XYZ file of C-alpha atoms in Angstrom:
191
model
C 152.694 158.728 34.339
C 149.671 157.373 32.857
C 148.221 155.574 35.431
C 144.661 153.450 34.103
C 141.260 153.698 35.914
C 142.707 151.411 38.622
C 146.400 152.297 38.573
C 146.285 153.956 41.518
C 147.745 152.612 44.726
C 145.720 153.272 48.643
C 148.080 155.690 49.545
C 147.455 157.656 46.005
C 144.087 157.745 47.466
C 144.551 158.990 50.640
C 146.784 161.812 48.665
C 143.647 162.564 46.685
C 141.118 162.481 49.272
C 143.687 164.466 51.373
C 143.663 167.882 49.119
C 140.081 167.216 48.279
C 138.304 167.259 51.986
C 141.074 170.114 52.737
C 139.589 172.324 49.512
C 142.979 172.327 47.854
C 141.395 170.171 44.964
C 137.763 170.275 43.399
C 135.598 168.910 41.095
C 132.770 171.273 39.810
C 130.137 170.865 36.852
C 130.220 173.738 34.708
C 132.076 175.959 31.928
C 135.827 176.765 33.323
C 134.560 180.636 31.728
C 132.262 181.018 34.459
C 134.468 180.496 37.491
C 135.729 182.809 40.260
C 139.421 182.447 40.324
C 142.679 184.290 39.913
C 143.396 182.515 36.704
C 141.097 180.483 34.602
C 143.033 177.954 31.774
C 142.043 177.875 28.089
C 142.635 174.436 26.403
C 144.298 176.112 22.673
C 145.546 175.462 19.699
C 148.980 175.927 18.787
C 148.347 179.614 17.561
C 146.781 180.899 20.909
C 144.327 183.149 17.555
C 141.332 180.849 19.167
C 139.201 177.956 18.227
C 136.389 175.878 18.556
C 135.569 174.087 22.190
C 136.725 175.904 25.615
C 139.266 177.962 23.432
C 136.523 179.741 21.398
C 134.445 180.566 24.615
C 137.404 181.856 26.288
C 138.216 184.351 23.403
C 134.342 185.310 22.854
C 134.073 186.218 26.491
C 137.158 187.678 26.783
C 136.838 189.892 23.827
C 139.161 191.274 21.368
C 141.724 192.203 23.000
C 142.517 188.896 24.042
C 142.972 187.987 20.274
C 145.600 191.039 20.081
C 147.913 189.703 23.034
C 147.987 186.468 21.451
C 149.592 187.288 18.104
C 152.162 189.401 20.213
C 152.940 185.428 21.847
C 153.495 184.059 18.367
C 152.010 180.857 19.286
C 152.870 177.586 22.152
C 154.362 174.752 21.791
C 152.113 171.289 22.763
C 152.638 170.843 26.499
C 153.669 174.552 27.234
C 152.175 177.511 28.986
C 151.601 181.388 28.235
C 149.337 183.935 30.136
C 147.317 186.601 29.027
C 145.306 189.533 30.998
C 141.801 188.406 30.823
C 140.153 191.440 29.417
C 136.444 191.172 29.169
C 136.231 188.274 31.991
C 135.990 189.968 35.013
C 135.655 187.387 37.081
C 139.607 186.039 36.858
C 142.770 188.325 37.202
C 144.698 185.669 34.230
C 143.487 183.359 31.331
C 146.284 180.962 31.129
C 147.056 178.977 27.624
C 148.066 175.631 27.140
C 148.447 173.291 24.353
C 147.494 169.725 25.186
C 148.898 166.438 22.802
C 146.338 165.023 20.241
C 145.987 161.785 21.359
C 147.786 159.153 19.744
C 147.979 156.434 22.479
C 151.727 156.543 23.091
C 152.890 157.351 26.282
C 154.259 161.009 25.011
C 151.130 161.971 25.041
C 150.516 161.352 28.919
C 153.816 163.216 29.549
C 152.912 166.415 27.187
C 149.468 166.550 29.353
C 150.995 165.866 32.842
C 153.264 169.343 31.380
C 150.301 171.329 30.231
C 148.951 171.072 33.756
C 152.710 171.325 35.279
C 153.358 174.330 33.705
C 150.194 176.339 33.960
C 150.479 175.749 37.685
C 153.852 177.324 37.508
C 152.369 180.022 35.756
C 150.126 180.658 38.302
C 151.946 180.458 41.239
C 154.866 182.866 39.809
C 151.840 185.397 38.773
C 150.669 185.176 42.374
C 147.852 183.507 41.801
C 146.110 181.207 44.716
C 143.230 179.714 42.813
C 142.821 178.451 39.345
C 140.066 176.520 37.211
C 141.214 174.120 34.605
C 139.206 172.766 31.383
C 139.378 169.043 30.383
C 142.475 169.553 28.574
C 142.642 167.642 24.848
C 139.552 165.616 26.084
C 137.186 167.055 23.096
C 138.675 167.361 19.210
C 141.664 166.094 20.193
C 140.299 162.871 21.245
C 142.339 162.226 24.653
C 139.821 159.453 26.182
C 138.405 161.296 29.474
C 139.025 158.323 32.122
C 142.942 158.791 31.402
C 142.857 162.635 31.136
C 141.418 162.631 34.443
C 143.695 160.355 35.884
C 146.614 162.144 34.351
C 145.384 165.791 35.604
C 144.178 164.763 39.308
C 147.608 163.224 39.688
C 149.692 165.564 38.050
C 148.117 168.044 40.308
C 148.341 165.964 43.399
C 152.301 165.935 43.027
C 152.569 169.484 42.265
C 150.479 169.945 45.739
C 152.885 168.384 47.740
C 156.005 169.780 45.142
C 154.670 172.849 46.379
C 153.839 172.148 50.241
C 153.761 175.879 51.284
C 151.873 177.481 48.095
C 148.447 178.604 48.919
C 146.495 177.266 45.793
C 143.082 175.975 44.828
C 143.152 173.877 41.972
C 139.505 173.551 40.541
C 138.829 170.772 37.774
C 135.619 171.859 35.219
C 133.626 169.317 33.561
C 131.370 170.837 31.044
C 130.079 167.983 30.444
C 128.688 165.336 32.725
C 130.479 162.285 31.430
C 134.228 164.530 32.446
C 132.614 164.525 35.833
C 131.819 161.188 36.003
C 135.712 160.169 34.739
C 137.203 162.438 37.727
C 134.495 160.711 40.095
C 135.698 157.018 39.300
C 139.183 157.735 39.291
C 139.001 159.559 42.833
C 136.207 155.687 43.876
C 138.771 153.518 42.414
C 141.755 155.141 43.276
């Protein structure tokens, strides 16, 4: 699943470029918090009680009740999915939880991201959702190097796209920092 900086094939790239210039896909610099969308994701922990990162934004913005629902989800498994109202964020319907891998370089941990993006899509799309704003998932503490996390999450997206032909959904990739943006940007050059 994993496929390197320049694993991708021409017709990969024409799949890319494809949902991009038809504003399926997008890549947009800034915090995942801010964003306009039905559902926004939040990068956790395994106890979904909030942390450091994207996860402890997420529950300072969204207040405490956020913290409440989370307890009554008794946690989420690494590469699983769980969604919450988004209380105190107005500006999404959903905050969406997912736990990536800690990076370990085997290729289990490709697979367990490739699922945390898998299933939050799911998650959306069953909720009713047509737009959604993901995080660099396990690209900060848990050390998941950022040119394979963005190949694994445009990709992973790209099949669920065309998994998914007649879904109307907007997939938004946020890079809070500038060197995320930069990984998406050479996957999407070199791809």
């Amino acid at each position: 699943m994993s496929a390197g900086k320049t694993g991708y094939t021409a017709s990969r790239k024409d799949r890319i470029q494809h949902y991009i210039e038809n504003n399926r896909l997008s890549l947009i610099e800034g915090s995942v918090v801010a964003m306009h969308v039905d559902a926004i994701v939040n990068a956790a922990n395994n106890s979904l009680l909030g942390g450091g990162g994207v996860d402890g934004a997420i529950h300072r913005a969204a207040g405490p009740g956020l913290l409440q629902e989370c307890r009554a989800l008794h946690g989420c498994r690494t590469g699983e999915a769980k969604i919450t109202g988004s209380y105190d964020i107005r500006n999404a319907k959903y905050l969406i939880h997912t736990v990536g891998p800690i990076y370990s370089g085997r290729p289990e941990d490709a697979e367990l991201l490739a699922a945390c993006y898998r299933n939050s899509l799911n998650l959306a799309l069953e909720h009713g959702c047509t737009s959604i704003a993901f995080p660099g998932i396990s690209t900060g503490v848990y050390g998941y190097p950022l040119e394979e996390a963005a190949s694994v999450s445009l990709l992973t997206a790209v099949q669920w796209l065309e998994e998914h032909a007649d879904a109307d959904m907007h997939i938004y990739f946020c890079c809070f920092r500038k060197q995320e943006l930069e990984a998406y940007h050479a996957i999407y050059a070199d791809s």
